[in-house]
mmCIF file of C-alpha atoms in Angstrom:
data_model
loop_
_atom_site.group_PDB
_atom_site.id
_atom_site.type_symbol
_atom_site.label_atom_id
_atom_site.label_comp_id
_atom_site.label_asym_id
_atom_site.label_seq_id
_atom_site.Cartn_x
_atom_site.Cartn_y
_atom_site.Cartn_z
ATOM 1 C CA UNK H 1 12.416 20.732 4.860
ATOM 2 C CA UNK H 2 12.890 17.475 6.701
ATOM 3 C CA UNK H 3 9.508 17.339 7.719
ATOM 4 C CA UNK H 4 7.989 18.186 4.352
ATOM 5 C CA UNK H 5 9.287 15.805 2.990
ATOM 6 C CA UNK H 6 8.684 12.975 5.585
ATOM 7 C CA UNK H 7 4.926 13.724 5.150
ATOM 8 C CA UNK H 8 5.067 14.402 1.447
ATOM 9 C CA UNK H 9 6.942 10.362 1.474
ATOM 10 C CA UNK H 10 3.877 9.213 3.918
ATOM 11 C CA UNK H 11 1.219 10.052 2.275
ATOM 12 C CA UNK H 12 3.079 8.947 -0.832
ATOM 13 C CA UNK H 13 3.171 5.531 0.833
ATOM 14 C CA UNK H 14 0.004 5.656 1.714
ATOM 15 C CA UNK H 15 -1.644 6.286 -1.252
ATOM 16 C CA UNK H 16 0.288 3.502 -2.965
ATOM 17 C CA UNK H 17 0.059 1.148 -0.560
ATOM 18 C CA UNK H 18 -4.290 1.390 -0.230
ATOM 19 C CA UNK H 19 -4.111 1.617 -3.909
ATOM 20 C CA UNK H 20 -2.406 -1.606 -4.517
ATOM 21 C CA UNK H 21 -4.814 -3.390 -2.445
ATOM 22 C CA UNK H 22 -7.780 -2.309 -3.793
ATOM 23 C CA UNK H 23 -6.076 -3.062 -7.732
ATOM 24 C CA UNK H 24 -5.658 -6.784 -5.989
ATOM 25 C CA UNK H 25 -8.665 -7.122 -4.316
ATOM 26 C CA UNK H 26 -10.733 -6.041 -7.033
ATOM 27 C CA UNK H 27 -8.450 -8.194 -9.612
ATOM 28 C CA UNK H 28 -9.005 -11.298 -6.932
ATOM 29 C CA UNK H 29 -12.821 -11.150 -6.624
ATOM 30 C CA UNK H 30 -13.025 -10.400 -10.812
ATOM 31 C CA UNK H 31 -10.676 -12.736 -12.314
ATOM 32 C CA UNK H 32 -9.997 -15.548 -9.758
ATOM 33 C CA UNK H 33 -13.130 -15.669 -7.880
ATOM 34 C CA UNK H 34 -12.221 -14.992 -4.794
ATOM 35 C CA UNK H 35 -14.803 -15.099 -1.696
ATOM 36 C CA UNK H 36 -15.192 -13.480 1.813
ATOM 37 C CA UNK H 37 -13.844 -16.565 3.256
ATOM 38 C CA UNK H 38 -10.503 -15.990 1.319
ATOM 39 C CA UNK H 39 -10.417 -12.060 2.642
ATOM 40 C CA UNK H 40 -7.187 -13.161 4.921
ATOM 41 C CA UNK H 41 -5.246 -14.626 2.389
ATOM 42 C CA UNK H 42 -6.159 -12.069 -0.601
ATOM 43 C CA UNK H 43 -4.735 -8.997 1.856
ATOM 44 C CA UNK H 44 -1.475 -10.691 2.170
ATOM 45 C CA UNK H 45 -1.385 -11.090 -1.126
ATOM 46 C CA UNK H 46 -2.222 -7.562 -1.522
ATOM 47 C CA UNK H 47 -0.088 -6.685 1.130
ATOM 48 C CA UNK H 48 3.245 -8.217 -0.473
ATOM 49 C CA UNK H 49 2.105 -6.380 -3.868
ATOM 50 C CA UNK H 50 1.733 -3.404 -2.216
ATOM 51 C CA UNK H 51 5.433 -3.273 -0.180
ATOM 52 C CA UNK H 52 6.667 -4.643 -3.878
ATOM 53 C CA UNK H 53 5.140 -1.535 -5.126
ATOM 54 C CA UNK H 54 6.771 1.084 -2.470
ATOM 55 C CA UNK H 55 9.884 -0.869 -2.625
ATOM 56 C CA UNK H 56 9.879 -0.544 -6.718
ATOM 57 C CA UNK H 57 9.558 3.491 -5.945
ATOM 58 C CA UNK H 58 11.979 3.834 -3.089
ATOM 59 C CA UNK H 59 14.217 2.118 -5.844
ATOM 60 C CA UNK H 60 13.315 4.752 -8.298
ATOM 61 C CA UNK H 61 13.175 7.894 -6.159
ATOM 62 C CA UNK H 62 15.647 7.682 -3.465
ATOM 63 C CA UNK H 63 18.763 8.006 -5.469
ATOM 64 C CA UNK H 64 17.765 11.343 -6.492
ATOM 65 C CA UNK H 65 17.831 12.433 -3.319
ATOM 66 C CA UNK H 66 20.812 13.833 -1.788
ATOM 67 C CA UNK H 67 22.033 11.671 2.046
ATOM 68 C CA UNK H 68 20.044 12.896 4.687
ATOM 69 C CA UNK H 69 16.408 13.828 2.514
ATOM 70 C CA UNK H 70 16.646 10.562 1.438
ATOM 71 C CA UNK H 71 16.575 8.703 4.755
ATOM 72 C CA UNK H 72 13.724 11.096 5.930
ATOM 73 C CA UNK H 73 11.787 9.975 2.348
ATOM 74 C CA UNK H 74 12.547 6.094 2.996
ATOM 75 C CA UNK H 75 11.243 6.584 6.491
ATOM 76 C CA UNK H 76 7.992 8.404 5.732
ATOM 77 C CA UNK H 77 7.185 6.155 2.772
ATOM 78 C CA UNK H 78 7.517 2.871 4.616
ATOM 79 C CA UNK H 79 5.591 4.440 7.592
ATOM 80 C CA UNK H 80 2.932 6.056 5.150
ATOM 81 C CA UNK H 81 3.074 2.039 3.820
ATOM 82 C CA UNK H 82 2.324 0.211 7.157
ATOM 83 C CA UNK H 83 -0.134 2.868 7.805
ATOM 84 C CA UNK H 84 -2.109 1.725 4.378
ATOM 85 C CA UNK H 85 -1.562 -1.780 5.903
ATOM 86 C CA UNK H 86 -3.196 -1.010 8.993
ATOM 87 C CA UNK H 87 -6.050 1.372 7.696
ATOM 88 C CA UNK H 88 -6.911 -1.475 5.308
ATOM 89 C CA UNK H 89 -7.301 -3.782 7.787
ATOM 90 C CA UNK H 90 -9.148 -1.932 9.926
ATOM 91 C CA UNK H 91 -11.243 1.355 8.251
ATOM 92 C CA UNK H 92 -11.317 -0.207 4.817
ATOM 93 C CA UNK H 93 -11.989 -3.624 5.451
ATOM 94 C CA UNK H 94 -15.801 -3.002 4.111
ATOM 95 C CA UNK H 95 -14.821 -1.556 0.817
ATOM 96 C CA UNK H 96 -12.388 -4.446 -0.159
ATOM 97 C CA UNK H 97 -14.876 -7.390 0.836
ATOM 98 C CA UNK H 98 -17.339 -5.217 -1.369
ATOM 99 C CA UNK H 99 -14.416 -6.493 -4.542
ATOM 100 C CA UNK H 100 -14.713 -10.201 -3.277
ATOM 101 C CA UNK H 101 -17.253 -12.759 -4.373
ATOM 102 C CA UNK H 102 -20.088 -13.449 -1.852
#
């Protein structure tokens, strides 16, 4: 059960977190312009949006859980999170400079 859950939570995270950053990056090059040379600042933005985001379900979801399950679902969610982080800075880098301004 443990497990299930802890991957159910990290792809949960995940999901959210790549999501986010793609809603800001595509909001960033749209509405405020934002170029390639900006690409640094706009992910920390999106990455702040995105743990605000995970942190806003943990809030929501982990009281519902009983002691132990919800330990294993705050630990796959924030690892299912930096994972987003990292794949977005690294394997998804090309498809959020597409959303900036050249």
């Amino acid at each position: 059960m443990g497990f299930f859950l802890v991957l159910k939570a990290g792809f949960l995270g995940f999901g959210l977190s790549l999501g986010v950053q793609l809603l800001v990056f595509y909001l960033a090059g749209q509405f405020l312009g934002a170029s390639i040379r900006h690409f640094i600042r706009v992910f920390l933005l999106a990455a702040v949006a995105s743990f605000l985001a995970v942190d806003l379900l943990l809030y929501i979801r982990v009281p519902t859980y009983e002691a132990p399950h919800s330990q294993f679902f705050l630990v796959g969610c924030i690892g299912g999170w930096l994972g987003g982080l990292a794949s977005g800075l690294t394997q998804m880098r090309g498809y959020l400079v597409r959303f900036l301004n050249r």
